[in-house]
């Protein structure tokens, strides 16, 4: 029976019927190529999104989860293109008698279908997890944008309060400066007035002292002259004037 199956080319190295074996080999090759292509495209899209969105906002960043979901979608869509009944996959050259080189253990077609279904189910679960993760990341981005807006508002409020405080301090300082300048000007004028009064009093005192010195000098000269006259009179007319009572003090 095995020989008949081998002669008809129904089983190959995977132990599956010819059509399923071809589809399985094609699926494996396509899975590897799609994975490489998806990784490359995800990397390129990630760099493009990063370069595009980086200057826009402080917290914004490319959605890596959406790129992985895109890669999963590419893999699932490529897997759906595998049509049962395709020709023999490349690289599976047949030997004589319809047998292939290096025949492996036989596998149950139902088992292969179950594994393929499990693989697609796991891919679907991964896609759902990625969608949930993307929603969480989008929610986080929304919160970050809200925080960014609140930070900007707080920054504007702080800047306004600081500017108001600086203006108030500058106004108070200017008022104090003008007040001190007025007080200083008043004190300077008062000091100038007092100095002028003191100078005037000093000048008057000096003038009075000079006048007093002049009067005292004249009085001294008069006294000297009177003394000389009295002496002369006493010496010349002393005997005649001694009898006069008003001249007695002069004798």
PDB file of C-alpha atoms in Angstrom:
ATOM      1  CA  UNK A   1       0.000   0.000   0.000  1.00  0.00           C
ATOM      2  CA  UNK A   2       2.848   2.334   0.771  1.00  0.00           C
ATOM      3  CA  UNK A   3       4.391   1.489  -2.559  1.00  0.00           C
ATOM      4  CA  UNK A   4       1.170   2.330  -4.370  1.00  0.00           C
ATOM      5  CA  UNK A   5       0.904   5.642  -2.555  1.00  0.00           C
ATOM      6  CA  UNK A   6       4.513   6.400  -3.331  1.00  0.00           C
ATOM      7  CA  UNK A   7       4.024   5.525  -6.974  1.00  0.00           C
ATOM      8  CA  UNK A   8       1.072   7.885  -7.261  1.00  0.00           C
ATOM      9  CA  UNK A   9       2.969  10.685  -5.469  1.00  0.00           C
ATOM     10  CA  UNK A  10       0.310  11.100  -2.818  1.00  0.00           C
ATOM     11  CA  UNK A  11       2.685  11.256   0.216  1.00  0.00           C
ATOM     12  CA  UNK A  12       6.011  13.055   0.464  1.00  0.00           C
ATOM     13  CA  UNK A  13       8.630  13.770   3.092  1.00  0.00           C
ATOM     14  CA  UNK A  14       6.103  15.431   5.466  1.00  0.00           C
ATOM     15  CA  UNK A  15       3.739  12.482   5.374  1.00  0.00           C
ATOM     16  CA  UNK A  16       0.904  14.663   4.024  1.00  0.00           C
ATOM     17  CA  UNK A  17      -1.024  14.184   0.804  1.00  0.00           C
ATOM     18  CA  UNK A  18       0.485  15.892  -2.203  1.00  0.00           C
ATOM     19  CA  UNK A  19      -1.733  18.964  -2.211  1.00  0.00           C
ATOM     20  CA  UNK A  20      -1.482  19.578   1.530  1.00  0.00           C
ATOM     21  CA  UNK A  21       2.259  18.942   1.475  1.00  0.00           C
ATOM     22  CA  UNK A  22       2.700  21.467  -1.317  1.00  0.00           C
ATOM     23  CA  UNK A  23       0.576  23.986   0.522  1.00  0.00           C
ATOM     24  CA  UNK A  24       2.478  23.352   3.747  1.00  0.00           C
ATOM     25  CA  UNK A  25       5.877  23.861   2.112  1.00  0.00           C
ATOM     26  CA  UNK A  26       4.595  26.960   0.354  1.00  0.00           C
ATOM     27  CA  UNK A  27       3.160  28.177   3.667  1.00  0.00           C
ATOM     28  CA  UNK A  28       6.485  27.736   5.462  1.00  0.00           C
ATOM     29  CA  UNK A  29       8.416  29.529   2.734  1.00  0.00           C
ATOM     30  CA  UNK A  30       5.832  32.284   2.554  1.00  0.00           C
ATOM     31  CA  UNK A  31       5.772  32.628   6.334  1.00  0.00           C
ATOM     32  CA  UNK A  32       9.526  33.163   6.439  1.00  0.00           C
ATOM     33  CA  UNK A  33       9.511  35.608   3.543  1.00  0.00           C
ATOM     34  CA  UNK A  34       6.504  37.492   4.903  1.00  0.00           C
ATOM     35  CA  UNK A  35       8.064  37.701   8.349  1.00  0.00           C
ATOM     36  CA  UNK A  36      11.255  39.162   6.898  1.00  0.00           C
ATOM     37  CA  UNK A  37       9.307  41.575   4.715  1.00  0.00           C
ATOM     38  CA  UNK A  38       7.029  42.602   7.570  1.00  0.00           C
ATOM     39  CA  UNK A  39       9.960  43.196   9.899  1.00  0.00           C
ATOM     40  CA  UNK A  40      11.686  45.289   7.256  1.00  0.00           C
ATOM     41  CA  UNK A  41       8.540  47.293   6.512  1.00  0.00           C
ATOM     42  CA  UNK A  42       7.783  47.779  10.211  1.00  0.00           C
ATOM     43  CA  UNK A  43      11.303  49.061  10.735  1.00  0.00           C
ATOM     44  CA  UNK A  44      11.010  51.454   7.778  1.00  0.00           C
ATOM     45  CA  UNK A  45       7.580  52.709   8.862  1.00  0.00           C
ATOM     46  CA  UNK A  46       8.801  53.064  12.430  1.00  0.00           C
ATOM     47  CA  UNK A  47      11.712  55.258  11.305  1.00  0.00           C
ATOM     48  CA  UNK A  48       9.445  57.276   9.006  1.00  0.00           C
ATOM     49  CA  UNK A  49       6.863  57.886  11.746  1.00  0.00           C
ATOM     50  CA  UNK A  50       9.582  58.766  14.228  1.00  0.00           C
ATOM     51  CA  UNK A  51      11.147  61.266  11.838  1.00  0.00           C
ATOM     52  CA  UNK A  52       7.747  62.750  10.951  1.00  0.00           C
ATOM     53  CA  UNK A  53       6.207  63.023  14.423  1.00  0.00           C
ATOM     54  CA  UNK A  54       9.267  63.872  16.479  1.00  0.00           C
ATOM     55  CA  UNK A  55       9.217  67.688  15.990  1.00  0.00           C
ATOM     56  CA  UNK A  56       5.432  68.009  16.405  1.00  0.00           C
ATOM     57  CA  UNK A  57       4.952  67.491  20.106  1.00  0.00           C
ATOM     58  CA  UNK A  58       6.995  66.849  23.188  1.00  0.00           C
ATOM     59  CA  UNK A  59       5.472  63.513  24.180  1.00  0.00           C
ATOM     60  CA  UNK A  60       4.306  62.233  20.793  1.00  0.00           C
ATOM     61  CA  UNK A  61       5.964  59.098  19.457  1.00  0.00           C
ATOM     62  CA  UNK A  62       5.183  56.664  16.649  1.00  0.00           C
ATOM     63  CA  UNK A  63       2.700  53.899  17.402  1.00  0.00           C
ATOM     64  CA  UNK A  64       4.855  50.810  17.305  1.00  0.00           C
ATOM     65  CA  UNK A  65       1.872  48.637  18.217  1.00  0.00           C
ATOM     66  CA  UNK A  66      -0.007  49.700  15.081  1.00  0.00           C
ATOM     67  CA  UNK A  67       3.022  48.759  12.988  1.00  0.00           C
ATOM     68  CA  UNK A  68       3.120  45.283  14.517  1.00  0.00           C
ATOM     69  CA  UNK A  69      -0.610  44.958  13.967  1.00  0.00           C
ATOM     70  CA  UNK A  70      -0.013  45.919  10.339  1.00  0.00           C
ATOM     71  CA  UNK A  71       2.649  43.198  10.111  1.00  0.00           C
ATOM     72  CA  UNK A  72       0.239  40.636  11.593  1.00  0.00           C
ATOM     73  CA  UNK A  73      -2.379  41.697   9.053  1.00  0.00           C
ATOM     74  CA  UNK A  74       0.129  41.234   6.247  1.00  0.00           C
ATOM     75  CA  UNK A  75       0.990  37.749   7.482  1.00  0.00           C
ATOM     76  CA  UNK A  76      -2.665  36.737   7.833  1.00  0.00           C
ATOM     77  CA  UNK A  77      -3.560  38.156   4.422  1.00  0.00           C
ATOM     78  CA  UNK A  78      -0.651  36.316   2.815  1.00  0.00           C
ATOM     79  CA  UNK A  79      -1.650  33.111   4.571  1.00  0.00           C
ATOM     80  CA  UNK A  80      -5.169  33.473   3.217  1.00  0.00           C
ATOM     81  CA  UNK A  81      -3.745  33.534  -0.304  1.00  0.00           C
ATOM     82  CA  UNK A  82      -2.569  29.937   0.018  1.00  0.00           C
ATOM     83  CA  UNK A  83      -5.054  28.018  -2.122  1.00  0.00           C
ATOM     84  CA  UNK A  84      -5.361  24.272  -1.668  1.00  0.00           C
ATOM     85  CA  UNK A  85      -4.582  22.336  -4.801  1.00  0.00           C
ATOM     86  CA  UNK A  86      -1.622  24.343  -6.056  1.00  0.00           C
ATOM     87  CA  UNK A  87       1.245  22.683  -7.890  1.00  0.00           C
ATOM     88  CA  UNK A  88       4.263  21.140  -6.253  1.00  0.00           C
ATOM     89  CA  UNK A  89       6.301  23.672  -4.273  1.00  0.00           C
ATOM     90  CA  UNK A  90       9.765  24.579  -5.589  1.00  0.00           C
ATOM     91  CA  UNK A  91      12.686  22.693  -4.210  1.00  0.00           C
ATOM     92  CA  UNK A  92      10.764  19.409  -3.964  1.00  0.00           C
ATOM     93  CA  UNK A  93      12.300  17.447  -6.881  1.00  0.00           C
ATOM     94  CA  UNK A  94      10.897  13.952  -7.241  1.00  0.00           C
ATOM     95  CA  UNK A  95      12.997  10.837  -7.534  1.00  0.00           C
ATOM     96  CA  UNK A  96      12.185   7.741  -9.442  1.00  0.00           C
ATOM     97  CA  UNK A  97       8.970   5.953  -8.522  1.00  0.00           C
ATOM     98  CA  UNK A  98       7.271   9.191  -7.417  1.00  0.00           C
ATOM     99  CA  UNK A  99       9.158   9.286  -4.100  1.00  0.00           C
ATOM    100  CA  UNK A 100      11.021  12.349  -2.863  1.00  0.00           C
ATOM    101  CA  UNK A 101      14.490  12.463  -1.515  1.00  0.00           C
ATOM    102  CA  UNK A 102      14.821  12.410   2.269  1.00  0.00           C
ATOM    103  CA  UNK A 103      11.292  11.306   3.145  1.00  0.00           C
ATOM    104  CA  UNK A 104      10.476  12.165   6.760  1.00  0.00           C
ATOM    105  CA  UNK A 105       7.928  10.860   9.178  1.00  0.00           C
ATOM    106  CA  UNK A 106       4.323  10.736   8.081  1.00  0.00           C
ATOM    107  CA  UNK A 107       1.968  13.376   9.497  1.00  0.00           C
ATOM    108  CA  UNK A 108      -1.761  13.374   9.867  1.00  0.00           C
ATOM    109  CA  UNK A 109      -3.502  15.872   7.523  1.00  0.00           C
ATOM    110  CA  UNK A 110      -6.030  16.654  10.228  1.00  0.00           C
ATOM    111  CA  UNK A 111      -3.197  17.379  12.632  1.00  0.00           C
ATOM    112  CA  UNK A 112      -1.627  19.732  10.105  1.00  0.00           C
ATOM    113  CA  UNK A 113      -4.923  21.539   9.632  1.00  0.00           C
ATOM    114  CA  UNK A 114      -5.318  21.845  13.407  1.00  0.00           C
ATOM    115  CA  UNK A 115      -1.805  23.265  13.733  1.00  0.00           C
ATOM    116  CA  UNK A 116      -2.519  25.709  10.939  1.00  0.00           C
ATOM    117  CA  UNK A 117      -5.786  26.706  12.620  1.00  0.00           C
ATOM    118  CA  UNK A 118      -4.021  27.081  15.975  1.00  0.00           C
ATOM    119  CA  UNK A 119      -1.378  29.216  14.317  1.00  0.00           C
ATOM    120  CA  UNK A 120      -4.023  31.484  12.788  1.00  0.00           C
ATOM    121  CA  UNK A 121      -5.881  31.635  16.125  1.00  0.00           C
ATOM    122  CA  UNK A 122      -2.669  32.624  17.912  1.00  0.00           C
ATOM    123  CA  UNK A 123      -2.065  35.269  15.279  1.00  0.00           C
ATOM    124  CA  UNK A 124      -5.593  36.566  15.820  1.00  0.00           C
ATOM    125  CA  UNK A 125      -5.043  36.677  19.603  1.00  0.00           C
ATOM    126  CA  UNK A 126      -1.758  38.485  19.098  1.00  0.00           C
ATOM    127  CA  UNK A 127      -3.575  40.939  16.846  1.00  0.00           C
ATOM    128  CA  UNK A 128      -6.230  41.518  19.524  1.00  0.00           C
ATOM    129  CA  UNK A 129      -3.570  42.044  22.170  1.00  0.00           C
ATOM    130  CA  UNK A 130      -1.797  44.474  19.884  1.00  0.00           C
ATOM    131  CA  UNK A 131      -5.055  46.329  19.270  1.00  0.00           C
ATOM    132  CA  UNK A 132      -5.665  46.566  23.021  1.00  0.00           C
ATOM    133  CA  UNK A 133      -2.092  47.696  23.532  1.00  0.00           C
ATOM    134  CA  UNK A 134      -2.487  50.293  20.805  1.00  0.00           C
ATOM    135  CA  UNK A 135      -5.668  51.593  22.444  1.00  0.00           C
ATOM    136  CA  UNK A 136      -3.840  51.846  25.756  1.00  0.00           C
ATOM    137  CA  UNK A 137      -0.958  53.639  24.090  1.00  0.00           C
ATOM    138  CA  UNK A 138      -3.377  56.011  22.368  1.00  0.00           C
ATOM    139  CA  UNK A 139      -5.069  56.667  25.715  1.00  0.00           C
ATOM    140  CA  UNK A 140      -1.665  57.282  27.259  1.00  0.00           C
ATOM    141  CA  UNK A 141      -0.800  59.641  24.401  1.00  0.00           C
ATOM    142  CA  UNK A 142      -4.075  61.475  25.020  1.00  0.00           C
ATOM    143  CA  UNK A 143      -3.247  61.820  28.715  1.00  0.00           C
ATOM    144  CA  UNK A 144       0.237  63.009  27.828  1.00  0.00           C
ATOM    145  CA  UNK A 145      -1.190  65.589  25.450  1.00  0.00           C
ATOM    146  CA  UNK A 146      -3.581  66.751  28.179  1.00  0.00           C
ATOM    147  CA  UNK A 147      -0.683  66.965  30.614  1.00  0.00           C
ATOM    148  CA  UNK A 148       1.300  68.857  28.001  1.00  0.00           C
ATOM    149  CA  UNK A 149      -1.561  71.338  27.615  1.00  0.00           C
ATOM    150  CA  UNK A 150      -1.895  71.719  31.383  1.00  0.00           C
ATOM    151  CA  UNK A 151       1.854  72.237  31.675  1.00  0.00           C
ATOM    152  CA  UNK A 152       1.678  74.945  29.019  1.00  0.00           C
ATOM    153  CA  UNK A 153      -1.220  76.621  30.859  1.00  0.00           C
ATOM    154  CA  UNK A 154       0.640  76.388  34.171  1.00  0.00           C
ATOM    155  CA  UNK A 155       3.752  77.770  32.495  1.00  0.00           C
ATOM    156  CA  UNK A 156       1.765  80.714  31.133  1.00  0.00           C
ATOM    157  CA  UNK A 157       0.144  81.324  34.549  1.00  0.00           C
ATOM    158  CA  UNK A 158       3.502  81.215  36.314  1.00  0.00           C
ATOM    159  CA  UNK A 159       5.031  83.520  33.719  1.00  0.00           C
ATOM    160  CA  UNK A 160       2.109  85.948  34.094  1.00  0.00           C
ATOM    161  CA  UNK A 161       2.336  85.868  37.903  1.00  0.00           C
ATOM    162  CA  UNK A 162       6.107  86.353  37.779  1.00  0.00           C
ATOM    163  CA  UNK A 163       5.809  89.247  35.334  1.00  0.00           C
ATOM    164  CA  UNK A 164       3.121  90.842  37.509  1.00  0.00           C
ATOM    165  CA  UNK A 165       5.264  90.464  40.641  1.00  0.00           C
ATOM    166  CA  UNK A 166       8.306  91.890  38.853  1.00  0.00           C
ATOM    167  CA  UNK A 167       6.273  94.844  37.562  1.00  0.00           C
ATOM    168  CA  UNK A 168       4.865  95.469  41.045  1.00  0.00           C
ATOM    169  CA  UNK A 169       8.323  95.371  42.628  1.00  0.00           C
ATOM    170  CA  UNK A 170       9.679  97.645  39.916  1.00  0.00           C
ATOM    171  CA  UNK A 171       6.831 100.127  40.476  1.00  0.00           C
ATOM    172  CA  UNK A 172       7.314 100.098  44.260  1.00  0.00           C
ATOM    173  CA  UNK A 173      11.061 100.494  43.844  1.00  0.00           C
ATOM    174  CA  UNK A 174      10.557 103.427  41.484  1.00  0.00           C
ATOM    175  CA  UNK A 175       8.132 105.048  43.947  1.00  0.00           C
ATOM    176  CA  UNK A 176      10.616 104.605  46.797  1.00  0.00           C
ATOM    177  CA  UNK A 177      13.422 105.983  44.653  1.00  0.00           C
ATOM    178  CA  UNK A 178      11.397 109.063  43.724  1.00  0.00           C
ATOM    179  CA  UNK A 179      10.361 109.550  47.359  1.00  0.00           C
ATOM    180  CA  UNK A 180      13.978 109.328  48.538  1.00  0.00           C
ATOM    181  CA  UNK A 181      15.016 111.708  45.798  1.00  0.00           C
ATOM    182  CA  UNK A 182      12.375 114.213  46.926  1.00  0.00           C
ATOM    183  CA  UNK A 183      13.446 113.871  50.572  1.00  0.00           C
ATOM    184  CA  UNK A 184      17.084 114.247  49.602  1.00  0.00           C
ATOM    185  CA  UNK A 185      16.312 117.334  47.534  1.00  0.00           C
ATOM    186  CA  UNK A 186      14.336 118.860  50.434  1.00  0.00           C
ATOM    187  CA  UNK A 187      17.135 118.115  52.905  1.00  0.00           C
ATOM    188  CA  UNK A 188      19.703 119.518  50.505  1.00  0.00           C
ATOM    189  CA  UNK A 189      17.706 122.730  50.076  1.00  0.00           C
ATOM    190  CA  UNK A 190      17.233 123.033  53.833  1.00  0.00           C
ATOM    191  CA  UNK A 191      20.936 122.460  54.412  1.00  0.00           C
ATOM    192  CA  UNK A 192      21.784 125.092  51.809  1.00  0.00           C
ATOM    193  CA  UNK A 193      19.415 127.547  53.480  1.00  0.00           C
ATOM    194  CA  UNK A 194      20.898 126.869  56.912  1.00  0.00           C
ATOM    195  CA  UNK A 195      24.405 127.265  55.528  1.00  0.00           C
ATOM    196  CA  UNK A 196      23.461 130.580  53.963  1.00  0.00           C
ATOM    197  CA  UNK A 197      21.974 131.737  57.255  1.00  0.00           C
ATOM    198  CA  UNK A 198      25.086 130.672  59.150  1.00  0.00           C
ATOM    199  CA  UNK A 199      27.288 132.451  56.629  1.00  0.00           C
ATOM    200  CA  UNK A 200      25.118 135.559  56.962  1.00  0.00           C
ATOM    201  CA  UNK A 201      25.361 135.451  60.760  1.00  0.00           C
ATOM    202  CA  UNK A 202      29.123 134.971  60.556  1.00  0.00           C
ATOM    203  CA  UNK A 203      29.426 137.917  58.199  1.00  0.00           C
ATOM    204  CA  UNK A 204      27.289 140.090  60.494  1.00  0.00           C
ATOM    205  CA  UNK A 205      29.322 139.023  63.506  1.00  0.00           C
ATOM    206  CA  UNK A 206      32.525 139.830  61.686  1.00  0.00           C
ATOM    207  CA  UNK A 207      31.181 143.229  60.672  1.00  0.00           C
ATOM    208  CA  UNK A 208      30.047 143.967  64.229  1.00  0.00           C
ATOM    209  CA  UNK A 209      33.434 142.919  65.567  1.00  0.00           C
ATOM    210  CA  UNK A 210      35.165 145.197  63.103  1.00  0.00           C
ATOM    211  CA  UNK A 211      32.865 148.078  64.043  1.00  0.00           C
ATOM    212  CA  UNK A 212      33.439 147.392  67.738  1.00  0.00           C
ATOM    213  CA  UNK A 213      37.189 147.310  67.199  1.00  0.00           C
ATOM    214  CA  UNK A 214      36.968 150.631  65.382  1.00  0.00           C
ATOM    215  CA  UNK A 215      34.884 152.183  68.192  1.00  0.00           C
ATOM    216  CA  UNK A 216      37.228 150.844  70.845  1.00  0.00           C
ATOM    217  CA  UNK A 217      40.201 152.168  68.916  1.00  0.00           C
ATOM    218  CA  UNK A 218      38.651 155.617  68.599  1.00  0.00           C
ATOM    219  CA  UNK A 219      37.679 155.588  72.275  1.00  0.00           C
ATOM    220  CA  UNK A 220      41.214 154.702  73.222  1.00  0.00           C
ATOM    221  CA  UNK A 221      42.569 157.482  71.077  1.00  0.00           C
ATOM    222  CA  UNK A 222      40.115 159.918  72.679  1.00  0.00           C
ATOM    223  CA  UNK A 223      41.129 158.782  76.146  1.00  0.00           C
ATOM    224  CA  UNK A 224      44.773 159.233  75.264  1.00  0.00           C
ATOM    225  CA  UNK A 225      44.129 162.696  73.886  1.00  0.00           C
ATOM    226  CA  UNK A 226      42.060 163.638  76.924  1.00  0.00           C
ATOM    227  CA  UNK A 227      44.811 162.384  79.196  1.00  0.00           C
ATOM    228  CA  UNK A 228      47.427 164.381  77.328  1.00  0.00           C
ATOM    229  CA  UNK A 229      45.281 167.504  77.409  1.00  0.00           C
ATOM    230  CA  UNK A 230      44.633 167.093  81.093  1.00  0.00           C
ATOM    231  CA  UNK A 231      48.297 166.642  81.875  1.00  0.00           C
ATOM    232  CA  UNK A 232      49.205 169.675  79.812  1.00  0.00           C
ATOM    233  CA  UNK A 233      46.570 171.795  81.458  1.00  0.00           C
ATOM    234  CA  UNK A 234      47.633 170.702  84.919  1.00  0.00           C
ATOM    235  CA  UNK A 235      51.260 171.438  84.227  1.00  0.00           C
ATOM    236  CA  UNK A 236      50.693 174.863  82.720  1.00  0.00           C
ATOM    237  CA  UNK A 237      47.702 176.219  84.587  1.00  0.00           C
ATOM    238  CA  UNK A 238      47.610 174.102  87.646  1.00  0.00           C
ATOM    239  CA  UNK A 239      47.783 176.850  90.274  1.00  0.00           C
ATOM    240  CA  UNK A 240      45.026 178.820  88.596  1.00  0.00           C
ATOM    241  CA  UNK A 241      42.692 175.937  88.092  1.00  0.00           C
ATOM    242  CA  UNK A 242      43.079 174.219  91.422  1.00  0.00           C
ATOM    243  CA  UNK A 243      40.426 176.435  92.928  1.00  0.00           C
ATOM    244  CA  UNK A 244      37.873 175.390  90.384  1.00  0.00           C
ATOM    245  CA  UNK A 245      35.837 172.457  91.667  1.00  0.00           C
ATOM    246  CA  UNK A 246      35.073 170.932  88.232  1.00  0.00           C
ATOM    247  CA  UNK A 247      38.749 170.538  87.484  1.00  0.00           C
ATOM    248  CA  UNK A 248      39.651 168.804  90.675  1.00  0.00           C
ATOM    249  CA  UNK A 249      39.198 165.276  89.315  1.00  0.00           C
ATOM    250  CA  UNK A 250      41.638 166.077  86.548  1.00  0.00           C
ATOM    251  CA  UNK A 251      44.403 167.115  88.938  1.00  0.00           C
TER     252      UNK A 251
END
